[in-house]
Amino acid sequence: MVRDALKVMKPTLDKVKGMVEFFHKSTRATEKLKSTQRQMDMPELRLKQDCVTRWNSTLYMLKRVLESKDAIISTLALINAHMDALDQEEWEALQETCTVLEPFEQVTVEISSERGLQKITAYNQTQVTKRKVTELVTALSTSMDRKFHRMEYNTVLSESTVLDPRFKRLAFNDNCAVDEALQRVTAAAARCDLSSQPAQPPGGQEGEEGARAPEVEPQMSAVWRLFDARATEDIARRNPSADAMLEVRSYLEEPLIPRTADPLSWWESKASVYPRLVKVMARRLCIVATSVPSERIFSKTGQIITERRNRINPSKLRHLVFLNANLP
């Protein structure tokens, strides 16, 4: 999405790439740049080259070039380099481009709400002054409108969001979408079978006391036998749908936890309060939000199996990958 939108900046970006490649290929230019940075009391920063498969590498390249702007301009003038130099308007356009792309980089690093990203981009659209950057923001907004269209109605995403105690209803802009998500969650909670719930130790005892053999209780009076029988019948007559609705209502009335808190820890502490919702949550919040972890595992597998290690047993390979991904 961002890579396609950056095409409107291609002439300026090509100049930046050519500049970076020049310094990477010329040892003399690199040493002169370091010397100039020292003379200007600037940190000795090596210019970064972008990667065609990672759009955020372009942002890192632009930020590094802007950080060393004065040293680069002076070095190119001193060594009389023959290349297309950036004019003042292009330097300013690069600065605005970085401001526009920063929120996208933050969302890439930490998955957040796509609606918030759209609002920030819309705000940036009113702040930029360079024509090419305005075209970039417009392209980004159009691409997001197309990509995130009716995102709130996606079953998995909407239910995962509403079951996250950090967001609940607050993450939605469309009330109809959140109502539909809550209806699906309630229906799923009503279908949950609680008969497999582990029994609590009698009297709330745990550990060694809970492991002791139960003592023989004295014979119960007829009055209490009648009461217990009626209580058992009442439990059997309970409506799963009503219980699920009560759990959802109570859950929504709970205050939101801090955004940096762990939602799984919160649910663990509330497992006895919301036994049905916990089961639904376990099938939603276990979903990985990005494919990056699996892609890293594939890359690591390619590093383990090489020409000199091409006869590793598949079972041993799985163990090696597991250990590499899970050991600290």
XYZ file of C-alpha atoms in Angstrom:
328
model
C 0.000 0.000 0.000
C 2.634 2.555 1.074
C 5.115 1.347 -1.532
C 2.575 2.001 -4.304
C 1.713 5.441 -2.902
C 5.394 6.412 -2.829
C 5.478 6.219 -6.623
C 4.280 9.833 -6.747
C 7.586 10.768 -5.099
C 9.681 8.696 -7.515
C 11.778 11.515 -9.094
C 12.862 12.844 -5.694
C 13.350 9.357 -4.226
C 15.499 8.364 -7.206
C 17.778 11.298 -6.463
C 18.080 10.225 -2.838
C 18.790 6.596 -3.811
C 21.446 7.735 -6.283
C 23.061 9.863 -3.583
C 23.113 6.982 -1.085
C 24.478 4.535 -3.675
C 27.229 7.028 -4.558
C 28.430 7.191 -0.945
C 28.167 3.406 -0.539
C 30.288 2.746 -3.640
C 32.896 5.473 -3.101
C 35.276 4.960 -0.195
C 36.675 8.455 -0.739
C 33.217 10.036 -0.526
C 32.344 8.011 2.586
C 35.527 9.061 4.401
C 34.975 12.683 3.392
C 31.405 12.530 4.711
C 32.632 11.194 8.066
C 35.244 13.935 8.226
C 32.654 16.601 7.463
C 30.308 15.199 10.110
C 33.080 15.416 12.707
C 33.916 18.987 11.726
C 30.257 19.963 12.109
C 30.011 18.203 15.500
C 27.499 15.770 14.035
C 27.314 12.040 14.825
C 29.099 9.880 12.262
C 26.054 8.263 10.669
C 26.317 5.876 7.754
C 23.672 6.424 5.092
C 21.045 3.692 4.796
C 19.983 2.063 1.541
C 16.343 1.090 1.117
C 15.080 -2.404 0.292
C 12.450 -2.974 -2.392
C 10.563 -5.518 -0.250
C 10.298 -3.316 2.847
C 8.620 0.066 2.441
C 9.715 1.280 5.877
C 13.357 0.956 4.772
C 12.624 3.913 2.479
C 11.518 5.924 5.495
C 14.689 4.986 7.389
C 16.757 6.015 4.378
C 15.061 9.416 4.174
C 15.391 10.063 7.906
C 19.102 9.247 7.864
C 19.671 11.501 4.854
C 17.817 14.347 6.596
C 19.854 13.842 9.777
C 23.063 14.276 7.766
C 21.685 16.870 5.346
C 24.257 19.655 5.941
C 27.205 17.248 5.908
C 25.969 15.617 2.684
C 25.537 18.941 0.884
C 29.009 20.113 1.973
C 30.676 16.814 1.041
C 29.115 16.698 -2.414
C 30.293 20.279 -3.037
C 33.844 19.573 -1.811
C 34.380 16.471 -3.936
C 32.557 18.001 -6.907
C 30.320 14.957 -7.375
C 28.495 14.739 -10.682
C 24.907 13.909 -9.755
C 21.468 15.462 -9.588
C 21.413 17.424 -6.323
C 18.255 18.011 -4.311
C 16.962 21.579 -4.310
C 15.539 23.290 -1.227
C 11.945 22.455 -2.122
C 12.805 18.763 -2.460
C 14.556 18.764 0.927
C 11.434 20.266 2.472
C 9.275 17.700 0.665
C 11.389 14.907 2.172
C 10.819 16.329 5.639
C 7.055 16.411 5.126
C 7.142 12.895 3.648
C 8.779 11.563 6.796
C 6.115 13.247 8.928
C 3.366 11.608 6.849
C 4.970 8.147 6.908
C 5.815 8.079 10.629
C 2.338 6.842 11.734
C 2.484 4.035 9.146
C 5.844 2.922 10.502
C 4.485 2.968 14.057
C 1.503 0.826 13.054
C 3.845 -1.573 11.240
C 5.890 -2.010 14.420
C 2.898 -2.190 16.743
C -0.405 -3.244 15.237
C -2.975 -0.606 16.079
C -6.333 0.656 14.903
C -6.524 1.304 11.172
C -9.168 3.976 11.855
C -6.730 5.939 13.953
C -4.240 5.751 11.109
C -6.788 7.144 8.687
C -7.569 10.051 10.998
C -3.888 10.934 11.384
C -3.374 10.795 7.624
C -6.409 13.015 7.063
C -4.948 15.510 9.532
C -1.559 15.430 7.792
C -3.323 16.155 4.521
C -4.230 19.590 5.886
C -0.672 20.295 7.068
C 1.543 19.485 4.074
C 2.480 22.257 1.664
C 4.432 20.564 -1.122
C 2.452 19.370 -4.131
C 4.132 15.963 -4.399
C 3.604 15.275 -0.696
C -0.055 16.244 -1.063
C -0.340 13.695 -3.873
C 1.341 11.114 -1.619
C -1.143 11.711 1.213
C -4.067 11.517 -1.222
C -2.770 8.220 -2.608
C -2.348 6.826 0.913
C -5.864 7.895 1.924
C -7.402 6.363 -1.201
C -5.511 3.123 -0.660
C -6.623 2.913 2.991
C -10.255 3.608 2.091
C -10.110 0.703 -0.331
C -8.187 -1.667 1.947
C -10.063 -0.932 5.183
C -13.560 -0.740 3.660
C -16.026 -2.356 6.094
C -13.130 -3.641 8.181
C -15.264 -3.294 11.317
C -17.651 -5.917 9.912
C -14.920 -8.543 9.592
C -16.024 -11.355 11.920
C -12.647 -12.314 13.354
C -11.333 -8.762 13.736
C -14.508 -7.304 15.238
C -14.993 -10.128 17.766
C -11.320 -10.056 18.761
C -11.524 -6.310 19.286
C -14.701 -6.368 21.368
C -13.228 -9.136 23.551
C -10.078 -7.119 24.203
C -10.593 -5.408 27.600
C -8.399 -2.523 26.422
C -10.766 -1.530 23.597
C -14.263 -3.098 23.678
C -16.715 -0.645 22.068
C -14.238 2.226 22.023
C -12.329 0.895 18.999
C -15.423 1.042 16.747
C -16.778 3.956 14.770
C -19.829 2.097 13.470
C -22.366 1.221 16.187
C -24.033 -1.347 13.941
C -20.743 -3.193 13.542
C -20.118 -3.433 17.280
C -23.725 -4.518 17.928
C -23.401 -7.329 15.397
C -20.085 -8.402 16.927
C -21.621 -8.495 20.412
C -24.557 -10.556 19.138
C -22.155 -13.121 17.650
C -20.083 -13.219 20.848
C -23.209 -13.691 22.965
C -24.463 -16.498 20.746
C -21.070 -18.222 20.878
C -20.981 -17.874 24.667
C -24.451 -19.434 24.949
C -23.254 -22.471 22.989
C -20.295 -23.077 25.321
C -20.390 -26.260 27.328
C -19.425 -25.599 30.941
C -19.672 -29.223 32.011
C -15.948 -29.646 31.380
C -15.016 -26.890 33.855
C -12.674 -28.192 36.571
C -14.440 -28.674 39.886
C -13.437 -26.367 42.705
C -11.999 -27.963 45.857
C -14.668 -28.292 48.557
C -14.694 -25.384 50.929
C -12.226 -23.474 48.719
C -9.321 -25.596 50.031
C -6.228 -25.954 47.844
C -2.904 -27.712 47.917
C -2.398 -30.457 50.459
C -5.588 -29.673 52.335
C -7.590 -29.940 49.132
C -5.945 -33.283 48.341
C -7.074 -34.911 51.584
C -9.757 -37.548 51.417
C -13.178 -36.012 52.061
C -14.478 -36.627 55.516
C -17.735 -38.494 55.937
C -20.405 -35.900 56.428
C -23.111 -36.451 59.005
C -26.473 -37.447 57.698
C -28.243 -34.406 56.257
C -31.600 -33.400 57.607
C -34.665 -33.797 55.446
C -35.135 -30.011 55.351
C -31.738 -29.386 53.747
C -32.100 -32.380 51.429
C -35.247 -30.798 50.067
C -33.520 -27.426 49.716
C -30.504 -28.915 47.899
C -32.785 -30.807 45.547
C -34.616 -27.615 44.628
C -31.294 -25.772 44.175
C -30.066 -28.496 41.826
C -33.262 -28.273 39.795
C -32.868 -24.497 39.598
C -29.335 -24.831 38.240
C -30.501 -27.360 35.657
C -33.255 -24.997 34.498
C -30.874 -22.063 33.933
C -30.969 -20.643 30.433
C -27.541 -20.582 28.690
C -28.614 -17.651 26.516
C -29.622 -15.588 29.547
C -26.346 -16.425 31.310
C -24.376 -15.421 28.226
C -26.230 -12.104 27.961
C -25.563 -11.375 31.637
C -21.851 -12.108 31.194
C -21.558 -9.862 28.140
C -23.451 -7.039 29.859
C -21.317 -7.280 32.983
C -18.120 -7.472 30.911
C -18.987 -4.294 28.993
C -19.612 -2.455 32.265
C -16.090 -3.276 33.462
C -13.687 -0.302 33.143
C -11.157 -0.444 30.322
C -7.711 -1.626 31.364
C -4.615 0.423 30.356
C -3.608 0.095 26.714
C -0.194 -1.289 27.706
C -1.688 -3.947 30.015
C -1.825 -7.645 29.094
C -5.410 -8.596 28.111
C -4.720 -12.323 28.593
C -3.667 -11.748 32.200
C -6.875 -9.799 32.775
C -8.975 -12.634 31.369
C -7.085 -15.161 33.486
C -8.038 -13.242 36.613
C -11.682 -13.086 35.474
C -12.036 -16.722 34.382
C -14.358 -17.600 37.251
C -16.475 -14.472 36.716
C -17.003 -14.938 32.961
C -16.672 -18.705 32.344
C -18.487 -18.595 29.015
C -16.779 -15.506 27.616
C -13.370 -16.906 28.547
C -14.005 -19.870 26.253
C -14.994 -17.569 23.383
C -12.016 -15.302 24.062
C -9.592 -18.249 23.913
C -10.696 -18.904 20.310
C -10.247 -15.265 19.263
C -7.322 -13.648 21.084
C -5.045 -16.571 20.199
C -5.014 -15.413 16.563
C -1.693 -13.858 15.531
C -2.243 -10.330 14.227
C 0.579 -10.401 11.683
C 2.413 -12.952 9.531
C 5.835 -11.641 10.580
C 6.518 -14.363 13.239
C 5.789 -17.182 10.786
C 7.884 -15.503 8.087
C 10.803 -15.260 10.523
C 10.503 -18.976 11.270
C 10.577 -19.780 7.540
C 13.680 -17.621 7.161
C 15.348 -19.328 10.118
C 14.581 -22.747 8.615
C 16.362 -21.681 5.437
C 19.400 -20.707 7.495
C 19.475 -24.082 9.264
C 19.177 -26.219 6.139
C 22.194 -25.416 3.977
C 24.222 -27.239 1.350
C 26.430 -28.634 4.108
C 23.474 -29.546 6.337
C 21.003 -30.937 3.824
C 20.342 -34.309 5.483
C 18.833 -33.144 8.753
C 15.968 -35.317 9.880
C 12.621 -33.422 9.609
C 11.847 -34.169 13.247
C 15.201 -32.789 14.376
C 14.677 -29.722 12.180
C 11.329 -29.034 13.890
C 13.002 -29.295 17.284
C 15.793 -26.908 16.254
C 13.325 -24.348 14.899
C 11.161 -24.661 18.023
C 14.116 -24.110 20.331
C 15.360 -21.167 18.293
C 11.942 -19.490 18.369
C 11.206 -20.100 22.059
C 14.468 -20.007 23.978
C 15.343 -16.552 25.410
